[in-house]
Short mmCIF file of C-alpha atoms in Angstrom, two decimals:
data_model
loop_
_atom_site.label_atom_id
_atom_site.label_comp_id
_atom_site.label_asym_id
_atom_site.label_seq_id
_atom_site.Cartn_x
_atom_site.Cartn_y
_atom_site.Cartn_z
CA UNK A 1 22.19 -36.80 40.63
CA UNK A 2 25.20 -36.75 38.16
CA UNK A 3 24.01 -33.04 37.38
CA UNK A 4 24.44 -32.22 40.75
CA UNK A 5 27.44 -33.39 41.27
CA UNK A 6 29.24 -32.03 38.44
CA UNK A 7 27.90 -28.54 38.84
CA UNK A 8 29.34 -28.53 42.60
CA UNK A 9 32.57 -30.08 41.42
CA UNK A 10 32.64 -26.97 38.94
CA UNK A 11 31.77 -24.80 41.32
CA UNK A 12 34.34 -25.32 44.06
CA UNK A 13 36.98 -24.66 41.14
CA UNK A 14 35.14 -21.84 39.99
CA UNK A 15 34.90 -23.12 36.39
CA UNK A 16 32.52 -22.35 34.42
CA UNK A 17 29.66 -25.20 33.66
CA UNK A 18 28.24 -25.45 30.17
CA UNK A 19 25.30 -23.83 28.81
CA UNK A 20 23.07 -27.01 28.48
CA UNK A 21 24.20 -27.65 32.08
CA UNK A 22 22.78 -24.23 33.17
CA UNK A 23 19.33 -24.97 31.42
CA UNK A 24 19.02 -28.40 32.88
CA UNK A 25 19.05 -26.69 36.20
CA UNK A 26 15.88 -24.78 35.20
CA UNK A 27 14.78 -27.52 33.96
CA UNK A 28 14.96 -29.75 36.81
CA UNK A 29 11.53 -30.81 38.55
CA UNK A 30 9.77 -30.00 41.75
CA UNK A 31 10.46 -33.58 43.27
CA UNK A 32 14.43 -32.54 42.88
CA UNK A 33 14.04 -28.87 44.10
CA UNK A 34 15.48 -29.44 47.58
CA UNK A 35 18.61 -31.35 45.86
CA UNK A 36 19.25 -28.31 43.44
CA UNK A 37 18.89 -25.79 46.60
CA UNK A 38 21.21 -28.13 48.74
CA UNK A 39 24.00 -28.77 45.41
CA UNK A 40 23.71 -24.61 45.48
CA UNK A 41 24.14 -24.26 49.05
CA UNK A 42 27.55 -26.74 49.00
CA UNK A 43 29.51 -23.95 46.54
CA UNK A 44 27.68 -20.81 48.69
CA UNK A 45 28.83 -22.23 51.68
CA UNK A 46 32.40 -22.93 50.19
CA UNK A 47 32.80 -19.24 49.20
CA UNK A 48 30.69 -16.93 51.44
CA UNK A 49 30.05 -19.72 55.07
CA UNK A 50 27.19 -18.88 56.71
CA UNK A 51 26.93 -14.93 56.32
CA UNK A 52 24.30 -12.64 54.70
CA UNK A 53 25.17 -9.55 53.81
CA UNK A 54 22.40 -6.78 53.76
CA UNK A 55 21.98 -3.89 51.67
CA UNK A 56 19.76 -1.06 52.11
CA UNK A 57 18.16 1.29 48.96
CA UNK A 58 18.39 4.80 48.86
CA UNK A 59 15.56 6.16 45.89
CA UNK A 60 17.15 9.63 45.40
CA UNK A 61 15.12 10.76 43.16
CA UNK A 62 11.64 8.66 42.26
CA UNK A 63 9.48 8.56 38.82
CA UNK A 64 9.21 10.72 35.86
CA UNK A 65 12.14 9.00 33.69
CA UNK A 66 12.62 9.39 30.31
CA UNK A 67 13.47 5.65 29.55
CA UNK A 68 11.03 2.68 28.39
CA UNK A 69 11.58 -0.18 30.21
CA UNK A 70 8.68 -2.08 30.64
CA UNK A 71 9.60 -3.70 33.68
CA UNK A 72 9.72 -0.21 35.59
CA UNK A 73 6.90 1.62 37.40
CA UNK A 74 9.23 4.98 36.86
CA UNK A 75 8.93 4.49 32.82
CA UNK A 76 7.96 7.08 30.89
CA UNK A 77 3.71 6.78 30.81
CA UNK A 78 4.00 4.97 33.70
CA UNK A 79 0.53 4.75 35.26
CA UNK A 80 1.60 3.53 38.35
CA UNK A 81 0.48 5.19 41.50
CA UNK A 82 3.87 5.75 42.83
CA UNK A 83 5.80 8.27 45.02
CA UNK A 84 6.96 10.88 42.42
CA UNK A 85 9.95 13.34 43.74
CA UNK A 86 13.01 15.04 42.69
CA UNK A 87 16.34 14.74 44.40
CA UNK A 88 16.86 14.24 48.13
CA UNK A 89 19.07 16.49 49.97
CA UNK A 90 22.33 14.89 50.80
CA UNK A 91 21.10 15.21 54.58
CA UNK A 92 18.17 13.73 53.46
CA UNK A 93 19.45 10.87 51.94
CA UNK A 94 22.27 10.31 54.91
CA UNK A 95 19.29 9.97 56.92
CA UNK A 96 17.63 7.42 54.95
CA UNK A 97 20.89 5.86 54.48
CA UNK A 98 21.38 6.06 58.78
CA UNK A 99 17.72 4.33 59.09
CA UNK A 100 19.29 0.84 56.63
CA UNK A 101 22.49 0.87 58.72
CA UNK A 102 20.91 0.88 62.46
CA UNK A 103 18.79 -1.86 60.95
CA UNK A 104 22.39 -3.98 60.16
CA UNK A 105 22.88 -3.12 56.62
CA UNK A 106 26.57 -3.16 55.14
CA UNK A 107 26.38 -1.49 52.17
CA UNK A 108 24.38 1.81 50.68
CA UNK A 109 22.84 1.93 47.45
CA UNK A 110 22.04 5.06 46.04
CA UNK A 111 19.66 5.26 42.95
CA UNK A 112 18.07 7.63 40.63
CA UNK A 113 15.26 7.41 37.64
CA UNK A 114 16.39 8.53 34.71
CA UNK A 115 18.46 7.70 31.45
CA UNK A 116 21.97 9.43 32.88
CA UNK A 117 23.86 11.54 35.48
CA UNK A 118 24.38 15.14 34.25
CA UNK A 119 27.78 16.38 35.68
CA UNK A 120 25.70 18.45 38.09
CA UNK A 121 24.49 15.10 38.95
CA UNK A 122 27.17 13.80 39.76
CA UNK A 123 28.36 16.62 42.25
CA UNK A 124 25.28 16.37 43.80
CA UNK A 125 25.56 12.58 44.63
CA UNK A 126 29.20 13.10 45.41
CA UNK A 127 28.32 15.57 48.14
CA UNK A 128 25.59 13.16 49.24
CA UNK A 129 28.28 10.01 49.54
CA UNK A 130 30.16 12.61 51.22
CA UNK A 131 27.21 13.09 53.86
CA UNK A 132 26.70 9.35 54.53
CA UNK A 133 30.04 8.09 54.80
CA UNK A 134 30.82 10.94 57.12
CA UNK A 135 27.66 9.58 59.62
CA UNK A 136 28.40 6.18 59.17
CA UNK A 137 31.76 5.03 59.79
CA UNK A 138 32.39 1.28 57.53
CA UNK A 139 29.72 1.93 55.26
CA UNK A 140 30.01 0.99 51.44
CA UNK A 141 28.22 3.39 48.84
CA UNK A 142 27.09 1.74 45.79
CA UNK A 143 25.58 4.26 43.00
CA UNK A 144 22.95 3.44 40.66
CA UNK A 145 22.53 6.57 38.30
CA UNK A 146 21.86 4.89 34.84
CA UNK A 147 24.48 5.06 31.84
CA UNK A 148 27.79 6.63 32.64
CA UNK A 149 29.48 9.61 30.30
CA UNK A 150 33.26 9.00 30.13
CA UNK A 151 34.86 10.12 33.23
CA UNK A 152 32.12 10.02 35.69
CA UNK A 153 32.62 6.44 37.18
CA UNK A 154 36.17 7.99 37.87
CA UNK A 155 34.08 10.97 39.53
CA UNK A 156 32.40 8.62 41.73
CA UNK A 157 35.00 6.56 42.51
CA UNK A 158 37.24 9.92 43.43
CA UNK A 159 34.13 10.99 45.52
CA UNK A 160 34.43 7.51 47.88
CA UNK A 161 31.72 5.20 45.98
CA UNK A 162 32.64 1.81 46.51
CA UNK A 163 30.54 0.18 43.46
CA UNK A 164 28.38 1.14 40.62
CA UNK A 165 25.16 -1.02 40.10
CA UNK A 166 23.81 -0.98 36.14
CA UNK A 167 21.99 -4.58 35.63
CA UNK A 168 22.14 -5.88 32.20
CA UNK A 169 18.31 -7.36 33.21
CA UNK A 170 17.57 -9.59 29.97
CA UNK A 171 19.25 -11.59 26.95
CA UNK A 172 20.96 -9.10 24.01
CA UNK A 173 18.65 -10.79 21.71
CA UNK A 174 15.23 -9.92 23.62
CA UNK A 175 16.57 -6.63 24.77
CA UNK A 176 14.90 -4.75 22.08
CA UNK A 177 11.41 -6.02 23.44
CA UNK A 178 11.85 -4.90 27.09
CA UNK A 179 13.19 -1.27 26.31
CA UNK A 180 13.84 0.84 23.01
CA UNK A 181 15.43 4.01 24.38
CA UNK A 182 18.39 2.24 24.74
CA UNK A 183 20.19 -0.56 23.90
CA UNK A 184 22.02 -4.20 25.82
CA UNK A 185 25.46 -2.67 24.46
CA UNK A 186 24.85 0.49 26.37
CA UNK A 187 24.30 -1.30 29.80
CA UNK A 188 27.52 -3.37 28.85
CA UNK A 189 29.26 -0.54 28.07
CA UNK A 190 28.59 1.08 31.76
CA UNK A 191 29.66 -1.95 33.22
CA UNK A 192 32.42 -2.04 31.90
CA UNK A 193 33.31 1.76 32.44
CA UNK A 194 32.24 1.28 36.30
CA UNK A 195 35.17 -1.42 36.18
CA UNK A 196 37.79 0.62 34.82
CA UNK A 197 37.37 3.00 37.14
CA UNK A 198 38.26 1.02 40.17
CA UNK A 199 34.50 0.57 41.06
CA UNK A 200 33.07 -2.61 42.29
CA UNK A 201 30.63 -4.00 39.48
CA UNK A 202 27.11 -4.57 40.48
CA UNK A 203 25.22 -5.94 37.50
CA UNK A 204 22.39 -8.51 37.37
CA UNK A 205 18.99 -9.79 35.96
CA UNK A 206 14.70 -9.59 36.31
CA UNK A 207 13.34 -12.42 35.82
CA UNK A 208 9.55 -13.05 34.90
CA UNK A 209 9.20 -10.90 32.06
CA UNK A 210 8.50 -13.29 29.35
CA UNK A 211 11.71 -14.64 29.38
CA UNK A 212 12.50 -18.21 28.18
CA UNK A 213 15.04 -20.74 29.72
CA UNK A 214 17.69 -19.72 26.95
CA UNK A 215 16.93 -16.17 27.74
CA UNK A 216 17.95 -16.68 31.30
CA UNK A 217 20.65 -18.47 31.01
CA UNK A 218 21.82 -16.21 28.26
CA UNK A 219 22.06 -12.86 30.39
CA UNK A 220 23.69 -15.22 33.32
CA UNK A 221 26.40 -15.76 31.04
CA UNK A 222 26.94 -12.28 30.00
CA UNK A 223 27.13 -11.52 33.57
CA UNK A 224 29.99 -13.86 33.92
CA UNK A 225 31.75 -12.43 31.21
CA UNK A 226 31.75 -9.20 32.64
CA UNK A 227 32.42 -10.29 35.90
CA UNK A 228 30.52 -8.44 38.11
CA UNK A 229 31.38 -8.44 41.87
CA UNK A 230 27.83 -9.02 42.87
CA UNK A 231 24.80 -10.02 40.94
CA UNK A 232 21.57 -8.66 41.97
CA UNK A 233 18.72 -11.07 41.16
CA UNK A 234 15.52 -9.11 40.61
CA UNK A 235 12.31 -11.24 40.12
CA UNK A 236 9.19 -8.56 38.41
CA UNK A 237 7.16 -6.97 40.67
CA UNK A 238 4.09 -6.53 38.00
CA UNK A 239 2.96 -2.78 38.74
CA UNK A 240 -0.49 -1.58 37.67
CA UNK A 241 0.01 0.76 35.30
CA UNK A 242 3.05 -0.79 33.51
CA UNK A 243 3.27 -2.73 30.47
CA UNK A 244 4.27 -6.28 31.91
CA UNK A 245 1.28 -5.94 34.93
CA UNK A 246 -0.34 -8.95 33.87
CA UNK A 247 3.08 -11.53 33.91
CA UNK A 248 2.22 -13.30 37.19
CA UNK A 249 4.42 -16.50 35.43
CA UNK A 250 6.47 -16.86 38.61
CA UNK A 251 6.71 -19.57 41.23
CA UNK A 252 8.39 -19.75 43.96
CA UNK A 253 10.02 -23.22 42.68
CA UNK A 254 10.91 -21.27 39.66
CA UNK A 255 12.36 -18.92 41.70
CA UNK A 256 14.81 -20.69 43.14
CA UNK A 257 15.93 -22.89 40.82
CA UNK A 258 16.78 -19.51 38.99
CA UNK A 259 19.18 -18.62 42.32
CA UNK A 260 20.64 -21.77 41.82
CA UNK A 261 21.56 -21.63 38.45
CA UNK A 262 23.13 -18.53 39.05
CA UNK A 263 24.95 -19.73 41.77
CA UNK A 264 26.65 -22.34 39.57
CA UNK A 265 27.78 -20.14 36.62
CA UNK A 266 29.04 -17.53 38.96
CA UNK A 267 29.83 -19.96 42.34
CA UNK A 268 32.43 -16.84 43.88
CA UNK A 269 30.24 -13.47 43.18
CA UNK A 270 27.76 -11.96 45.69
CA UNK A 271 24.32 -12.90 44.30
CA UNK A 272 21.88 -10.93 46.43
CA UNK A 273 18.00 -11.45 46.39
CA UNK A 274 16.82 -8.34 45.11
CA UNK A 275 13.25 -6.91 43.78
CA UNK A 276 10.34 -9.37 44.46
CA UNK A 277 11.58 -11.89 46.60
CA UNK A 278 8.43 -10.87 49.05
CA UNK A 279 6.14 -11.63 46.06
CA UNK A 280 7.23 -14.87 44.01
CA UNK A 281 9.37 -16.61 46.80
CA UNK A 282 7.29 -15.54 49.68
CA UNK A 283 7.54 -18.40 52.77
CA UNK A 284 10.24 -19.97 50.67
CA UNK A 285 12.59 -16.91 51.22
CA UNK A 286 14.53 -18.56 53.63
CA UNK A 287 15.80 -21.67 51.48
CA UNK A 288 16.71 -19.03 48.97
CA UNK A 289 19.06 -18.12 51.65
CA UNK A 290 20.79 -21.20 51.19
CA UNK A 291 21.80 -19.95 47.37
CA UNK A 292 22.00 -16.39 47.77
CA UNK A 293 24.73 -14.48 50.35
CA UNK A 294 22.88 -11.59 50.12
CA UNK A 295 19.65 -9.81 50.50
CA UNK A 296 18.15 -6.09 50.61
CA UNK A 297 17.15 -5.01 53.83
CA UNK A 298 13.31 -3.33 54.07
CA UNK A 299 11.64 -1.40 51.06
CA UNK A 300 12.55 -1.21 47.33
CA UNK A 301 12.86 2.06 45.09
CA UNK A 302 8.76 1.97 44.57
CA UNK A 303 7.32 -0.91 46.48
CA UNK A 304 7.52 -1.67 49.71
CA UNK A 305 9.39 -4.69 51.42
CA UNK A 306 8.71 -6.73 54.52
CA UNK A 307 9.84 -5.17 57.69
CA UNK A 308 13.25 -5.43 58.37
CA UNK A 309 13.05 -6.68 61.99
CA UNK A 310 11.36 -9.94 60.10
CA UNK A 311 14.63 -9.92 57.45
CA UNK A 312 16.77 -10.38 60.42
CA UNK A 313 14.76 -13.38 62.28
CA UNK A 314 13.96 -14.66 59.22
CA UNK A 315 18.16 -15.01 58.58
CA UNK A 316 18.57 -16.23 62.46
CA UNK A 317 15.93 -18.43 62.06
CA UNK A 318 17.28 -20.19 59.06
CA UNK A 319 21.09 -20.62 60.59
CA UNK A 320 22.60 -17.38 59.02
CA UNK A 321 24.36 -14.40 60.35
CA UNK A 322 24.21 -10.72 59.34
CA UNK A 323 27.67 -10.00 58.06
CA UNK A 324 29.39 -6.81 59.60
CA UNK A 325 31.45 -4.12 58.43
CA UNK A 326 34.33 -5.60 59.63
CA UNK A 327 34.01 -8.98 57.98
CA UNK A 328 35.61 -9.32 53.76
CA UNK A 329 32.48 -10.39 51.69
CA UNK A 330 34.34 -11.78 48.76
CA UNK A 331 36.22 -14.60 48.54
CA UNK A 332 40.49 -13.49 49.01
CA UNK A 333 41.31 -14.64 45.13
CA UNK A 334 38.50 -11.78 44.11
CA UNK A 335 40.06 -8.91 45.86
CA UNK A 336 37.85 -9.42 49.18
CA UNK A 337 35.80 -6.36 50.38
CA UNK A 338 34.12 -4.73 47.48
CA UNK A 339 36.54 -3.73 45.32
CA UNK A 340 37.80 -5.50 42.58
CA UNK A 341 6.31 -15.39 29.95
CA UNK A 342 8.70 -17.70 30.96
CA UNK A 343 9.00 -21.04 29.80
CA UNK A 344 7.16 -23.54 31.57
CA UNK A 345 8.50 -26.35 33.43
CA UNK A 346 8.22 -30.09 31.86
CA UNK A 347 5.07 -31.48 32.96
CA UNK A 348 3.68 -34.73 32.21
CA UNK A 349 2.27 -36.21 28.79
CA UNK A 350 -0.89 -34.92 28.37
CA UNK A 351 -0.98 -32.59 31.26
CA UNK A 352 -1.56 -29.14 31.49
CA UNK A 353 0.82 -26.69 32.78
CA UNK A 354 -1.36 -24.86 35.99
CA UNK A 355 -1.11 -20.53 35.71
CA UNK A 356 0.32 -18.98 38.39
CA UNK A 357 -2.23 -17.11 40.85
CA UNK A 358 -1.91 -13.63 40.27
CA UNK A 359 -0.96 -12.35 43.88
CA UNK A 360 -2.07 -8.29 43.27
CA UNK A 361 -2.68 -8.63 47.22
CA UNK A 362 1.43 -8.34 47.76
CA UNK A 363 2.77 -5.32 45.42
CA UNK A 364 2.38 -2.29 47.93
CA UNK A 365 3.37 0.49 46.87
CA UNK A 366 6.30 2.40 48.86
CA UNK A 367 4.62 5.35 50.80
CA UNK A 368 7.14 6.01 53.42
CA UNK A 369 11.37 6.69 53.38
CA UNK A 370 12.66 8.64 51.06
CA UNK A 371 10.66 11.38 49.73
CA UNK A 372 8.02 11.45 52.28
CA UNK A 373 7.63 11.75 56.12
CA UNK A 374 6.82 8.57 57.50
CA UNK A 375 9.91 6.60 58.81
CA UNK A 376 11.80 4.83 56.77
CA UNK A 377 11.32 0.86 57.42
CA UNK A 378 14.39 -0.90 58.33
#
């Protein structure tokens, strides 16, 4: 397949394929799915080999937020049945954080509902990066706070974060119907402040929220312009209780020929799994594994993931290896280490396009970790 070809070609030189290149990946069919994984899987294999690298979520603080994003089961009038807290302890959260790394995971990430850090905040997660990186020697801490003030990536960097995760999630031009509390320039403009700071950029998408093919490949290449270090790819978990509970649009086909496309317009950057890989890729997971470098390890901020002792046969299984603390994740030229309803697919004349089951059966909401006292599951 000529497509194929060139987008591997492109990829192995790290330029940057064109944008009707990008959409004819989405719009590739089913019959051509394992060609698309295995074109994806020649420039993942080029830059990252064999190795997954596994992150583990921290929720520091869970629900009431003052923001509107439909997507979330923290939004404000969220009628989701979720765990509802205020912030962890710093031992608290070094002991979640001690649970993820015991289970293999490299890297940290600490998150919290809500529009912003305060300063106050900011102390309060520095002490708690403190706490974890004291316990657990190797370990990178990524935050996930919201929109940065000026001056507090520098805070966080000063404190010993590694990376800053703020995910631009949709196109600029359907921002506005996702959230209205704030804008795409604000996430861009985090981004970018996390980057001047010295912090490693973590930025990335959902997909599945009504979202057409332009949309997609729209956000992708703002992504690349901002050149994140990794790329989360979060597929919607639809939450009772939210506003987008009823887009079950996802398959896992769809899925992964999402992966793939972002594999070719960003062919060196982690691209991790992320949200809702359980639900819309479910016994496909492991051929996303052949796109994708990186996945998180057990539960989400809200919902609950599958247990991480599967995770780690399910990455044996498929021919992978957990990648340690000791091992670079990025390729040299990027700094190594850390530092530097949707469209449906073409069907035939006069056919119909099938709706995707709604699978209410596999969002499960989180009930143990963080915030409770059940164990953690890693």
């Amino acid at each position: 397949m000529d497509l194929l070809n060139t987008l591997v070609d492109k990829g192995l030189r790290r330029e940057t394929p064109t944008r009707e290149e990008a959409l004819a990946v989405l719009a590739t069919s089913d019959d051509e799915l394992l060609d698309v994984v295995a074109a994806a899987g020649k420039v993942r294999r080029t830059w990252f080999g064999r190795r997954v690298k596994l992150n583990y979520l921290v929720n520091l603080k869970s629900g009431l937020c003052p923001e509107d994003c439909s997507y979330c089961s923290q939004r404000l009038g969220s009628k989701a049945e979720i765990l509802k807290y205020t912030w962890l302890k710093p031992d608290e959260a070094s002991k979640a954080a001690a649970a993820g790394v015991a289970g293999g995971a490299k890297r940290v990430c600490l998150v919290a509902s809500g529009r912003g850090p305060t300063d106050k905040d900011v102390d309060r997660v520095a002490r708690t990066i403190d706490a974890i990186k004291s316990e657990n020697e190797g370990v990178e801490v990524c935050a996930c706070l919201g929109l940065l003030s000026d001056g507090q990536a520098e805070r966080l960097r000063g404190a010993g974060a590694d990376a800053y995760n703020h995910n631009l999630n949709t196109s600029e031009a359907t921002y506005g119907d996702i959230t209205t509390t704030h804008t795409y320039a604000d996430r861009v403009d985090t981004v970018q402040k996390a980057h001047a700071a010295g912090l490693s950029a973590c930025s990335g998408l959902i997909a599945g929220m009504g979202e057409s093919d332009e949309d997609l490949v729209d956000v992708v290449f703002g992504l690349r312009e901002l050149d994140p270090d990794s790329v989360p790819v979060n597929f919607l978990i639809p939450f009772e209780g939210t506003p987008l509970a009823k887009e079950w649009s996802l398959t896992p086909q769809r899925c992964l020929r999402i992966l793939a496309m972002v594999r070719f317009v960003c062919p060196d950057v982690e691209v991790r799994i992320a949200g809702g890989r359980e639900v819309h890729l479910r016994t496909m997971q492991p051929l996303a594994l052949h796109i994708a470098n990186s996945i998180f390890l057990g539960d989400y901020l809200t919902s609950e993931g599958q247990a991480g002792k599967t995770d780690l046969e399910m990455i044996a299984d498929a021919g992978f290896e957990v990648e340690g603390t000791d091992q670079v994740t990025l390729p040299e030229h990027r700094g190594g280490g850390c530092g530097s309803v949707c469209a449906s697919e073409p069907s035939e004349a006069g056919a119909v396009a099938e709706v995707p089951e709604a699978r209410t059966d596999l969002v499960a909401v989180r009930r143990r970790g963080a915030g409770t006292d059940l164990a953690p599951n890693a």
